[in-house]
Amino acid sequence: MRFLGNVVATIVGLFVFCLLTLIGIGLIAAVVGGDSEVATVENNSVIELNLGEVSLDYAGKFKKPWMSAFSQGDGLGLTDIINAIAIAKTDNNIKGISILNNYTALGMAQTKELRDALEDFKKTGKFIMAYANTYSQKEYYLNSVANTIYLNPVGDMDFKGLSSEIMFYKDLQEKTGIKMEVIRHGKYKSAVEPFLENKMSDANREQVTALLQSVWNTTLEDISKSRKVTIVQLNDIANQLMARTPTLAKQQKLIDIIGYEDEYHNAIKKVLKVAQKDDYKKISIADYTTKQLQEADLSTTDDQIAVIYAQGEIQSGEGDVNTIGEISMNRSLQDARKDKNIKAVVLRINSPGGNALTSDLIWREIELTKKVKPVVVSMGNYAASGGYYIACNANQIFAEKNTITGSIGVFGILPNFSQLTSKIGINIEQVKTNENAPEYSPFVPIDDKFKAVTLEGVEHIYKTFVGHVAEGRKMSFAQVDSIAQGRIWTGSEAIKIGLVDKIGNLNDAIQAAATLAKTKEYSTKNFPEFNKSFEDMLSKLPFVQSKSDFIKEEIGIENYKIIQQVKKLQARKGIQAIMPYEIDIR
């Protein structure tokens, strides 16, 4: 036995040694990484736009710099990419942009913001060319900005309009005995409908249809302008699937050339006046952006605008690039408020909401900040429910036309297994010293008194939410209540009902903040800086991450998403101000 123990101890020791060695290498890389060679931009170059690894506006920073060695991705956010494209407009070495087989994980509002940046780049007279073996609908929307669009001869195009689907669980609950107890504001209907009904109500269908139509209209307006095809024609093409093959797509003027990738590259050479036998010079958007970020670090102005990114679901705690926590958010707001060089704050929100208490804690910190310096909000794909809660008291609110916002409402959902336990013969008894002593138990039928007290809490938070919106937007309680009730709106609709001030992107919001602060020469400073621990670092190591990659490979991405949704539901604690179902626009 002693021999076996020694063997195990040796193995554990070797494992720990290897782990510490790996960490040491990472720390050394983090320390010396700043001296790594910077990509050069040669004359007559083309930027290759590939955003497959970019999905967030902000890639994040850490209070402990060595933590960057263990962060995911290449440390670039969409905002960095867009700023680099703006610089490329006046870079004499850059002659154009190539969008080659581009896959993007960006949302619709993010895609529009990127597309607008490319449209602005094109105005300089520099070219944008696009090629794909196949175009999905979202990718085509982005690629349609190009001067010339190629499609592989045996490729295809998806252009058929938008759709969304919502799962309903009422029948499943009755069959399994696993029920979700819903506690909601009295008129708050569509938010919890999936747990109460087995089909979509007329009112809910109407609002989702209006949302999709608004997003689709924005998409068509941009494509129509770039391709010089009327919106009526585009709708006909979608209805009759008249762009499903390369030949049909060209006939409908959605693409310009049917050809192979080598022909595409030869066309770029011709524009650049490069011999067909030679390669043309190119630089990836990631390398070009990194170069611009490093050069920007060397030049700052006295006046700064703080850009604080709130992205992901709102949860309590520190938060990270994928979740919004009150600790990192409020620390950022306090730092920006106390820094004399920071003249204004821009809050970039990309969130469907989440924990109501956390939302209120962040709202309060914004209220305190607004008393010292201007606060302007820029909305991304989502700024709904709790996401709108933390936006509503800003001096100005900007949104894209296809931003999803509103969803002003509060609800609570409690899983209850009492019917299931009864079916399988399990009985639960409680012993208590006082009437209200027991915590909520999912194995006991929900008590009417508990439900009434919880409903009282939901009503209180709803009234507080609506009151904050009314005060921030200078509306009456009744006016906000009439457009609340959990209804979702697009940015183009929200501006009409007073939830948004202006249609615009992040840069528009930054400029507005500078105007309010009365500064013309300024730079931006990004927040939050996340305070991560050694344990957080370990969770990012490859051998830990491989588990999720393995699961994805075995069960498929769609099934993996379902598992992640269940995990999110289990992690939610307290009363929620969140979009209750994920709207997946397809």
Coordinates of C-alpha atoms in Angstrom, one line a residue:
M1 CA 0.0 0.0 0.0
R2 CA 2.9 2.3 0.8
F3 CA 4.4 1.7 -2.6
L4 CA 1.0 2.5 -4.3
G5 CA 0.8 5.7 -2.2
N6 CA 4.3 6.7 -3.3
V7 CA 3.3 6.2 -7.0
V8 CA 0.2 8.3 -6.6
A9 CA 2.2 11.0 -4.8
T10 CA 4.7 11.0 -7.6
I11 CA 2.1 11.3 -10.3
V12 CA 0.3 14.2 -8.4
G13 CA 3.7 15.9 -8.0
L14 CA 4.5 15.7 -11.7
F15 CA 1.1 17.0 -12.5
V16 CA 1.5 20.0 -10.2
F17 CA 5.0 20.6 -11.6
C18 CA 3.7 20.6 -15.2
L19 CA 0.8 22.9 -14.2
L20 CA 3.1 25.4 -12.5
T21 CA 5.5 25.3 -15.4
L22 CA 2.6 26.1 -17.8
I23 CA 1.6 29.0 -15.6
G24 CA 5.2 30.2 -15.4
I25 CA 5.5 30.2 -19.2
G26 CA 2.2 32.1 -19.4
L27 CA 3.4 34.7 -17.0
I28 CA 6.7 35.2 -18.9
A29 CA 4.7 35.5 -22.1
A30 CA 2.5 38.1 -20.6
V31 CA 5.4 40.1 -19.3
V32 CA 7.5 40.1 -22.5
G33 CA 4.5 40.0 -24.9
G34 CA 4.5 43.7 -25.2
D35 CA 7.8 43.5 -27.0
S36 CA 6.5 41.2 -29.7
E37 CA 6.9 42.3 -33.3
V38 CA 4.3 44.6 -34.5
A39 CA 2.8 43.9 -37.9
T40 CA 3.9 46.3 -40.7
V41 CA 1.5 47.7 -43.2
E42 CA 3.2 47.7 -46.6
N43 CA 2.3 50.0 -49.5
N44 CA -0.5 48.9 -51.8
S45 CA -2.0 46.6 -49.2
V46 CA -5.5 45.2 -48.7
I47 CA -7.2 44.5 -45.3
E48 CA -8.7 41.0 -45.1
L49 CA -11.9 41.3 -43.0
N50 CA -12.4 38.0 -41.0
L51 CA -14.4 38.3 -37.8
G52 CA -15.0 34.7 -37.0
E53 CA -13.5 35.1 -33.5
V54 CA -15.1 38.5 -32.7
S55 CA -18.5 38.5 -31.0
L56 CA -18.1 41.1 -28.2
D57 CA -18.0 44.9 -28.4
Y58 CA -15.3 44.8 -25.7
A59 CA -12.7 42.0 -25.2
G60 CA -11.9 43.1 -21.6
K61 CA -9.0 44.3 -19.5
F62 CA -7.7 43.0 -16.2
K63 CA -6.5 44.8 -13.1
K64 CA -3.6 42.2 -12.9
P65 CA -1.9 42.5 -16.4
W66 CA -0.5 38.9 -16.2
M67 CA -4.1 37.6 -16.3
S68 CA -4.3 38.6 -20.0
A69 CA -2.1 35.6 -20.8
F70 CA -5.0 33.3 -19.9
S71 CA -7.8 35.3 -21.4
Q72 CA -9.8 33.9 -24.4
G73 CA -9.4 35.1 -28.0
D74 CA -7.0 37.7 -29.4
G75 CA -8.1 40.5 -27.1
L76 CA -10.0 42.4 -29.8
G77 CA -13.5 43.7 -29.6
L78 CA -15.8 44.9 -32.3
T79 CA -15.3 48.5 -31.2
D80 CA -11.5 48.1 -31.8
I81 CA -12.2 46.8 -35.3
I82 CA -14.5 49.6 -36.2
N83 CA -12.0 52.2 -35.0
A84 CA -9.3 50.6 -37.1
I85 CA -11.5 50.7 -40.2
A86 CA -12.0 54.4 -39.6
I87 CA -8.2 54.9 -39.4
A88 CA -7.8 52.8 -42.6
K89 CA -9.8 55.5 -44.5
T90 CA -6.8 57.9 -44.4
D91 CA -4.0 55.3 -44.4
N92 CA -2.3 55.7 -47.7
N93 CA -0.9 52.2 -47.6
I94 CA -4.4 50.7 -47.5
K95 CA -6.1 50.5 -50.9
G96 CA -9.2 48.4 -50.0
I97 CA -10.9 45.8 -47.9
S98 CA -11.5 42.2 -48.9
I99 CA -14.3 40.3 -47.2
L100 CA -13.5 36.7 -47.9
N101 CA -15.7 33.8 -46.9
N102 CA -16.6 35.8 -43.8
Y103 CA -18.4 34.2 -41.0
T104 CA -19.6 36.4 -38.2
A105 CA -21.0 35.7 -34.7
L106 CA -22.2 39.3 -34.4
G107 CA -25.7 40.3 -33.6
M108 CA -27.9 42.2 -36.0
A109 CA -27.3 45.7 -34.5
Q110 CA -23.5 45.0 -34.3
T111 CA -23.6 43.9 -37.9
K112 CA -25.3 47.1 -38.9
E113 CA -22.7 49.2 -37.0
L114 CA -19.9 47.3 -38.8
R115 CA -21.7 47.7 -42.1
D116 CA -22.1 51.4 -41.5
A117 CA -18.3 51.7 -40.8
L118 CA -17.6 49.9 -44.1
E119 CA -20.0 52.2 -46.0
D120 CA -18.1 55.2 -44.6
F121 CA -14.8 53.6 -45.6
K122 CA -16.1 53.2 -49.2
K123 CA -16.9 56.9 -49.5
T124 CA -13.2 57.6 -49.6
G125 CA -13.0 56.0 -53.1
K126 CA -11.2 52.9 -51.8
F127 CA -12.7 49.6 -52.8
I128 CA -14.5 46.8 -50.9
M129 CA -14.7 43.4 -52.6
A130 CA -16.5 40.3 -51.2
Y131 CA -16.4 36.6 -52.0
A132 CA -18.1 33.6 -50.5
N133 CA -18.7 30.0 -51.3
T134 CA -22.2 30.5 -49.8
Y135 CA -24.0 33.4 -48.2
S136 CA -26.2 33.1 -45.2
Q137 CA -28.7 35.9 -44.8
K138 CA -26.8 37.9 -42.1
E139 CA -23.5 37.5 -43.9
Y140 CA -25.0 38.7 -47.1
Y141 CA -26.4 41.8 -45.3
L142 CA -22.8 42.7 -44.3
N143 CA -21.3 41.7 -47.7
S144 CA -23.9 43.7 -49.7
V145 CA -21.9 46.8 -48.8
A146 CA -19.1 45.8 -51.2
N147 CA -18.5 47.4 -54.6
T148 CA -18.3 44.0 -56.2
I149 CA -19.7 40.7 -54.8
Y150 CA -18.6 37.3 -55.9
L151 CA -20.3 34.0 -55.4
N152 CA -18.9 30.5 -56.1
P153 CA -20.6 28.8 -59.2
V154 CA -21.9 25.9 -57.1
G155 CA -22.6 28.0 -54.0
D156 CA -26.0 29.3 -52.8
M157 CA -27.6 32.3 -51.1
D158 CA -30.0 32.4 -48.2
F159 CA -32.4 35.3 -48.7
K160 CA -35.9 34.7 -47.5
G161 CA -36.8 37.1 -44.7
L162 CA -36.6 36.8 -40.9
S163 CA -38.2 34.3 -38.5
S164 CA -38.1 33.4 -34.8
E165 CA -39.4 30.6 -32.8
I166 CA -40.5 30.3 -29.1
M167 CA -40.8 27.1 -27.1
F168 CA -43.9 26.6 -25.0
Y169 CA -43.7 24.3 -22.0
K170 CA -47.3 24.1 -20.6
D171 CA -48.0 20.5 -21.9
L172 CA -44.5 19.3 -20.9
Q173 CA -45.1 20.6 -17.3
E174 CA -48.4 18.7 -17.1
K175 CA -46.9 15.5 -18.4
T176 CA -43.8 15.5 -16.3
G177 CA -45.1 17.1 -13.1
I178 CA -42.2 19.6 -13.3
K179 CA -43.9 23.0 -13.1
M180 CA -42.6 26.5 -13.2
E181 CA -44.5 28.7 -10.8
V182 CA -44.8 32.1 -12.3
I183 CA -45.2 35.2 -10.1
R184 CA -45.6 38.3 -12.2
H185 CA -47.0 41.8 -12.4
G186 CA -50.7 41.5 -13.2
K187 CA -50.7 42.8 -16.8
Y188 CA -47.3 41.4 -17.6
K189 CA -48.5 38.8 -20.2
S190 CA -46.2 37.7 -23.0
A191 CA -43.1 37.5 -20.8
V192 CA -44.1 34.3 -19.1
E193 CA -46.4 32.9 -21.7
P194 CA -44.2 29.9 -22.6
F195 CA -44.8 28.5 -19.1
L196 CA -48.6 29.3 -19.0
E197 CA -49.8 28.4 -22.5
N198 CA -49.1 25.9 -25.2
K199 CA -49.3 28.4 -28.0
M200 CA -48.6 32.0 -28.8
S201 CA -51.3 34.6 -27.9
D202 CA -52.5 37.0 -30.6
A203 CA -50.9 39.9 -28.7
N204 CA -47.6 38.2 -28.4
R205 CA -47.6 37.2 -32.0
E206 CA -48.4 40.8 -33.0
Q207 CA -45.4 42.2 -31.0
V208 CA -42.9 39.6 -32.2
T209 CA -44.1 40.2 -35.8
A210 CA -43.7 43.9 -35.4
L211 CA -40.2 43.4 -34.0
L212 CA -39.1 41.1 -36.9
Q213 CA -40.7 43.4 -39.5
S214 CA -38.8 46.4 -38.1
V215 CA -35.5 44.6 -38.1
W216 CA -36.2 43.3 -41.7
N217 CA -37.1 46.8 -42.9
T218 CA -33.7 48.1 -41.6
T219 CA -31.9 45.3 -43.4
L220 CA -33.8 45.9 -46.7
E221 CA -33.2 49.7 -46.5
D222 CA -29.4 49.1 -46.4
I223 CA -29.3 46.4 -49.0
S224 CA -31.6 48.5 -51.3
K225 CA -29.3 51.5 -51.0
S226 CA -26.1 49.5 -51.8
R227 CA -27.4 47.2 -54.5
K228 CA -29.8 49.7 -56.1
V229 CA -32.7 47.3 -55.9
T230 CA -36.1 48.5 -54.6
I231 CA -37.5 47.3 -51.3
V232 CA -40.5 45.9 -53.1
Q233 CA -38.2 43.9 -55.4
L234 CA -36.2 42.6 -52.4
N235 CA -39.4 41.4 -50.7
D236 CA -40.5 39.7 -53.9
I237 CA -37.0 38.0 -54.1
A238 CA -37.4 36.8 -50.5
N239 CA -41.0 35.6 -51.0
Q240 CA -40.3 33.6 -54.1
L241 CA -36.7 32.5 -53.2
M242 CA -35.4 34.1 -56.3
A243 CA -31.8 34.3 -55.1
R244 CA -31.3 30.7 -54.1
T245 CA -28.7 29.9 -56.8
P246 CA -25.8 31.9 -58.1
T247 CA -27.5 32.4 -61.5
L248 CA -30.7 33.6 -59.9
A249 CA -28.9 35.9 -57.4
K250 CA -27.0 37.5 -60.3
Q251 CA -30.2 38.0 -62.3
Q252 CA -31.8 39.8 -59.3
K253 CA -28.7 42.0 -59.0
L254 CA -27.8 40.8 -55.5
I255 CA -24.3 39.7 -56.7
D256 CA -22.1 40.9 -59.5
I257 CA -19.9 37.9 -60.5
I258 CA -20.2 34.2 -60.4
G259 CA -16.7 32.9 -60.1
Y260 CA -14.1 31.0 -58.1
E261 CA -11.8 32.3 -55.4
D262 CA -8.7 32.4 -57.6
E263 CA -10.7 34.6 -60.1
Y264 CA -11.6 36.9 -57.2
H265 CA -8.0 37.3 -56.1
N266 CA -7.0 38.0 -59.8
A267 CA -9.6 40.7 -59.9
I268 CA -8.1 42.4 -56.7
K269 CA -4.6 42.2 -58.4
K270 CA -6.0 44.0 -61.4
V271 CA -7.4 46.8 -59.2
L272 CA -4.1 47.1 -57.4
K273 CA -2.1 46.8 -60.7
V274 CA -0.2 43.8 -59.5
A275 CA 1.0 41.2 -62.0
Q276 CA -1.2 38.0 -62.1
K277 CA 1.9 35.9 -61.4
D278 CA 2.6 37.8 -58.2
D279 CA 0.8 37.9 -54.8
Y280 CA -0.7 41.1 -53.6
K281 CA 0.0 42.4 -50.2
K282 CA -2.6 41.9 -47.5
I283 CA -2.9 42.2 -43.7
S284 CA -5.6 40.7 -41.5
I285 CA -8.0 43.0 -39.7
A286 CA -6.8 41.5 -36.4
D287 CA -3.1 42.5 -37.1
Y288 CA -4.1 45.9 -38.5
T289 CA -6.3 46.6 -35.4
T290 CA -3.6 45.5 -33.0
K291 CA -1.1 47.8 -34.7
Q292 CA -3.5 50.7 -34.4
L293 CA -4.2 50.0 -30.7
Q294 CA -0.5 49.9 -29.9
E295 CA 0.1 53.2 -31.6
A296 CA -2.9 54.7 -29.9
D297 CA -1.5 53.8 -26.5
L298 CA 1.4 56.1 -27.2
S299 CA -0.7 59.2 -27.8
T300 CA -3.3 60.5 -25.3
T301 CA -5.0 63.8 -24.6
D302 CA -5.7 65.5 -21.3
D303 CA -9.4 65.1 -21.7
Q304 CA -10.9 61.6 -21.8
I305 CA -14.3 60.0 -22.4
A306 CA -14.8 56.8 -20.3
V307 CA -16.5 54.0 -22.3
I308 CA -17.9 51.5 -19.9
Y309 CA -19.0 48.2 -21.5
A310 CA -22.0 46.4 -20.0
Q311 CA -22.4 43.2 -22.0
G312 CA -24.1 39.9 -21.2
E313 CA -26.7 38.9 -18.7
I314 CA -26.9 40.9 -15.5
Q315 CA -25.8 38.8 -12.5
S316 CA -24.5 39.6 -9.0
G317 CA -20.8 39.7 -8.3
E318 CA -17.6 40.8 -10.2
G319 CA -18.8 40.0 -13.7
D320 CA -16.7 39.5 -16.8
V321 CA -16.7 40.1 -20.5
N322 CA -19.8 37.8 -20.8
T323 CA -21.8 38.9 -17.7
I324 CA -22.6 42.2 -16.0
G325 CA -21.8 42.4 -12.3
E326 CA -22.3 45.3 -10.0
I327 CA -18.8 45.1 -8.5
S328 CA -16.9 45.8 -11.7
M329 CA -19.5 48.1 -13.1
N330 CA -19.8 50.3 -10.0
R331 CA -16.0 50.3 -9.5
S332 CA -15.7 51.6 -13.1
L333 CA -18.3 54.3 -12.6
Q334 CA -16.7 55.4 -9.4
D335 CA -13.2 55.5 -11.0
A336 CA -14.6 57.5 -14.0
R337 CA -16.4 59.8 -11.6
K338 CA -13.3 60.6 -9.5
D339 CA -10.8 60.9 -12.4
K340 CA -10.5 64.6 -13.2
N341 CA -9.3 63.9 -16.7
I342 CA -12.5 62.0 -17.6
K343 CA -15.0 64.5 -18.7
A344 CA -18.0 62.3 -19.5
V345 CA -19.1 58.6 -19.4
V346 CA -20.5 56.5 -22.2
L347 CA -22.2 53.3 -21.2
R348 CA -22.3 50.8 -24.0
I349 CA -25.0 48.2 -23.2
N350 CA -25.5 44.9 -24.9
S351 CA -27.7 43.0 -22.5
P352 CA -31.1 41.2 -22.3
G353 CA -31.3 42.1 -18.6
G354 CA -31.1 39.8 -15.6
N355 CA -31.1 40.2 -11.8
A356 CA -33.4 43.1 -10.7
L357 CA -31.5 44.0 -7.6
T358 CA -28.1 44.1 -9.4
S359 CA -29.8 46.3 -12.1
D360 CA -30.9 48.7 -9.4
L361 CA -27.5 48.8 -7.8
I362 CA -25.9 49.8 -11.1
W363 CA -28.7 52.3 -11.8
R364 CA -28.0 54.0 -8.5
E365 CA -24.3 54.3 -9.3
I366 CA -25.2 55.9 -12.7
E367 CA -27.5 58.3 -10.9
L368 CA -24.6 59.4 -8.7
T369 CA -22.2 59.7 -11.6
K370 CA -24.7 61.8 -13.6
K371 CA -24.7 64.4 -10.9
V372 CA -20.9 64.9 -11.5
K373 CA -20.5 64.5 -15.2
P374 CA -22.6 63.6 -18.3
V375 CA -23.6 60.0 -18.9
V376 CA -24.7 58.9 -22.4
V377 CA -25.9 55.4 -23.3
S378 CA -25.2 53.5 -26.5
M379 CA -27.3 50.4 -27.1
G380 CA -26.0 47.4 -29.1
N381 CA -28.0 44.3 -30.0
Y382 CA -30.0 44.3 -26.8
A383 CA -30.7 46.8 -24.0
A384 CA -33.8 45.2 -22.8
S385 CA -35.5 44.8 -19.4
G386 CA -32.6 45.1 -16.8
G387 CA -30.5 46.3 -19.7
Y388 CA -32.9 49.2 -20.2
Y389 CA -33.2 49.6 -16.4
I390 CA -29.5 50.7 -16.2
A391 CA -29.9 52.9 -19.3
C392 CA -33.1 54.9 -18.4
N393 CA -31.5 57.6 -16.3
A394 CA -28.8 58.7 -18.8
N395 CA -28.6 62.2 -20.1
Q396 CA -29.0 60.8 -23.7
I397 CA -29.8 57.4 -25.1
F398 CA -28.6 56.2 -28.6
A399 CA -29.7 53.0 -30.3
E400 CA -29.4 51.4 -33.7
K401 CA -32.6 51.0 -35.7
N402 CA -32.5 47.3 -35.1
T403 CA -31.6 47.3 -31.4
I404 CA -34.0 45.3 -29.2
T405 CA -35.0 47.4 -26.2
G406 CA -37.8 48.0 -23.8
S407 CA -39.2 44.9 -22.1
I408 CA -39.9 47.0 -19.0
G409 CA -41.3 44.4 -16.6
V410 CA -40.5 42.1 -13.7
F411 CA -41.3 38.5 -12.9
G412 CA -40.2 35.6 -10.8
I413 CA -40.1 31.9 -11.8
L414 CA -39.8 29.1 -9.2
P415 CA -39.4 25.5 -10.3
N416 CA -41.8 23.2 -8.5
F417 CA -41.6 19.3 -8.5
S418 CA -44.4 18.5 -6.1
Q419 CA -46.6 16.9 -8.8
L420 CA -43.6 14.8 -9.9
T421 CA -42.7 13.6 -6.4
S422 CA -46.3 12.8 -5.8
K423 CA -46.5 10.7 -9.0
I424 CA -43.4 8.6 -8.1
G425 CA -44.4 8.1 -4.4
I426 CA -42.3 10.6 -2.5
N427 CA -43.9 12.5 0.3
I428 CA -42.3 15.6 1.9
E429 CA -43.1 16.8 5.5
Q430 CA -42.0 20.1 7.0
V431 CA -41.4 20.9 10.7
K432 CA -41.3 24.6 11.7
T433 CA -41.2 26.8 14.8
N434 CA -43.0 29.7 13.1
E435 CA -45.6 30.0 10.3
N436 CA -43.2 31.5 7.8
A437 CA -40.0 29.8 8.9
P438 CA -39.5 27.4 5.9
E439 CA -37.7 28.6 2.9
Y440 CA -39.4 27.9 -0.5
S441 CA -39.2 24.2 -1.3
P442 CA -39.6 23.0 -4.8
F443 CA -41.0 19.7 -3.4
V444 CA -44.0 21.2 -1.7
P445 CA -47.0 22.9 -3.4
I446 CA -46.5 26.6 -3.4
D447 CA -48.1 28.3 -0.4
D448 CA -50.7 31.0 -1.2
K449 CA -49.3 33.3 1.4
F450 CA -45.8 32.9 0.1
K451 CA -47.0 33.6 -3.4
A452 CA -48.8 36.7 -2.2
V453 CA -45.7 38.0 -0.4
T454 CA -43.5 37.3 -3.4
L455 CA -46.0 39.0 -5.7
E456 CA -45.9 42.0 -3.5
G457 CA -42.1 42.1 -4.0
V458 CA -42.5 41.8 -7.8
E459 CA -45.1 44.6 -7.8
H460 CA -42.8 46.8 -5.8
I461 CA -39.8 46.3 -8.1
Y462 CA -42.1 46.8 -11.2
K463 CA -43.3 50.1 -9.8
T464 CA -39.7 51.1 -8.9
F465 CA -38.6 50.2 -12.5
V466 CA -41.4 52.2 -14.1
G467 CA -40.8 55.1 -11.7
H468 CA -37.1 55.2 -12.7
V469 CA -38.0 55.2 -16.4
A470 CA -40.6 57.9 -15.9
E471 CA -38.1 60.1 -14.0
G472 CA -35.2 59.5 -16.4
R473 CA -37.3 59.9 -19.6
K474 CA -39.4 62.8 -18.2
M475 CA -42.6 60.9 -18.7
S476 CA -45.6 60.2 -16.4
F477 CA -45.9 56.9 -14.6
A478 CA -49.0 56.1 -16.7
Q479 CA -47.2 56.9 -20.0
V480 CA -44.4 54.5 -19.2
D481 CA -46.8 51.8 -17.8
S482 CA -48.7 51.9 -21.1
I483 CA -45.6 51.0 -23.2
A484 CA -44.1 48.7 -20.5
Q485 CA -45.8 45.4 -19.5
G486 CA -42.8 43.5 -20.9
R487 CA -43.3 44.7 -24.5
I488 CA -40.1 44.7 -26.6
W489 CA -39.4 47.4 -29.2
T490 CA -36.7 48.0 -31.9
G491 CA -34.7 51.2 -31.7
S492 CA -36.7 52.7 -34.6
E493 CA -39.9 52.1 -32.7
A494 CA -38.4 53.1 -29.3
I495 CA -37.5 56.6 -30.5
K496 CA -41.2 57.2 -31.4
I497 CA -42.4 56.4 -27.9
G498 CA -39.7 58.2 -26.0
L499 CA -37.5 55.3 -24.7
V500 CA -34.6 56.4 -27.0
D501 CA -33.4 59.9 -27.9
K502 CA -31.4 59.3 -31.2
I503 CA -30.6 56.7 -33.7
G504 CA -26.8 56.3 -33.8
N505 CA -23.8 54.1 -33.0
L506 CA -21.2 54.1 -30.3
N507 CA -19.1 56.8 -31.9
D508 CA -22.2 59.0 -32.2
A509 CA -22.8 58.5 -28.4
I510 CA -19.1 59.4 -27.7
Q511 CA -19.4 62.6 -29.7
A512 CA -22.6 63.5 -27.9
A513 CA -20.9 62.9 -24.5
A514 CA -18.0 65.1 -25.6
T515 CA -20.4 67.9 -26.6
L516 CA -22.2 67.7 -23.3
A517 CA -18.8 67.9 -21.5
K518 CA -17.8 70.8 -23.7
T519 CA -14.6 69.2 -24.9
K520 CA -13.3 68.9 -28.5
E521 CA -9.9 67.3 -28.1
Y522 CA -10.3 64.0 -26.3
S523 CA -9.3 60.3 -26.2
T524 CA -11.3 57.3 -24.9
K525 CA -10.6 55.1 -22.0
N526 CA -12.2 51.6 -21.8
F527 CA -13.7 50.0 -18.7
P528 CA -14.2 47.7 -16.8
E529 CA -10.9 46.3 -15.6
F530 CA -11.9 42.9 -14.2
N531 CA -10.4 41.7 -10.9
K532 CA -9.9 38.0 -11.4
S533 CA -8.5 35.4 -9.1
F534 CA -6.1 32.5 -9.5
E535 CA -9.1 30.2 -9.5
D536 CA -10.6 32.1 -12.4
M537 CA -7.3 31.8 -14.3
L538 CA -7.3 28.0 -13.9
S539 CA -10.8 27.8 -15.3
K540 CA -9.5 29.3 -18.6
L541 CA -6.7 26.7 -19.1
P542 CA -7.1 24.5 -22.2
F543 CA -7.6 21.2 -20.4
V544 CA -10.6 22.7 -18.6
Q545 CA -12.1 24.3 -21.7
S546 CA -11.8 21.0 -23.7
K547 CA -14.9 19.7 -21.8
S548 CA -17.2 22.1 -23.5
D549 CA -15.6 21.6 -26.9
F550 CA -16.0 17.8 -26.5
I551 CA -19.7 18.2 -25.6
K552 CA -20.3 20.5 -28.6
E553 CA -18.7 17.9 -30.9
E554 CA -20.7 15.0 -29.5
I555 CA -24.2 16.5 -29.3
G556 CA -24.0 19.4 -31.7
I557 CA -24.1 23.1 -31.2
E558 CA -27.9 23.5 -31.2
N559 CA -28.3 20.9 -28.4
Y560 CA -25.4 22.5 -26.5
K561 CA -27.2 25.8 -26.6
I562 CA -30.2 24.2 -25.0
I563 CA -28.0 22.9 -22.1
Q564 CA -26.5 26.3 -21.7
Q565 CA -30.0 27.9 -21.5
V566 CA -30.9 25.4 -18.7
K567 CA -27.7 26.3 -16.9
K568 CA -28.6 30.0 -17.2
L569 CA -32.0 29.4 -15.8
Q570 CA -30.6 27.4 -12.8
A571 CA -28.1 30.2 -12.1
R572 CA -30.7 33.0 -11.9
K573 CA -31.5 34.0 -8.3
G574 CA -33.9 36.5 -7.0
I575 CA -36.5 38.5 -9.0
Q576 CA -35.6 39.0 -12.6
A577 CA -35.9 41.9 -15.0
I578 CA -34.9 40.0 -18.1
M579 CA -36.2 39.0 -21.4
P580 CA -37.7 35.6 -20.5
Y581 CA -37.1 33.8 -23.8
E582 CA -34.3 34.3 -26.2
I583 CA -35.4 35.8 -29.5
D584 CA -33.2 34.0 -32.1
I585 CA -33.7 36.0 -35.3
R586 CA -33.1 33.8 -38.3

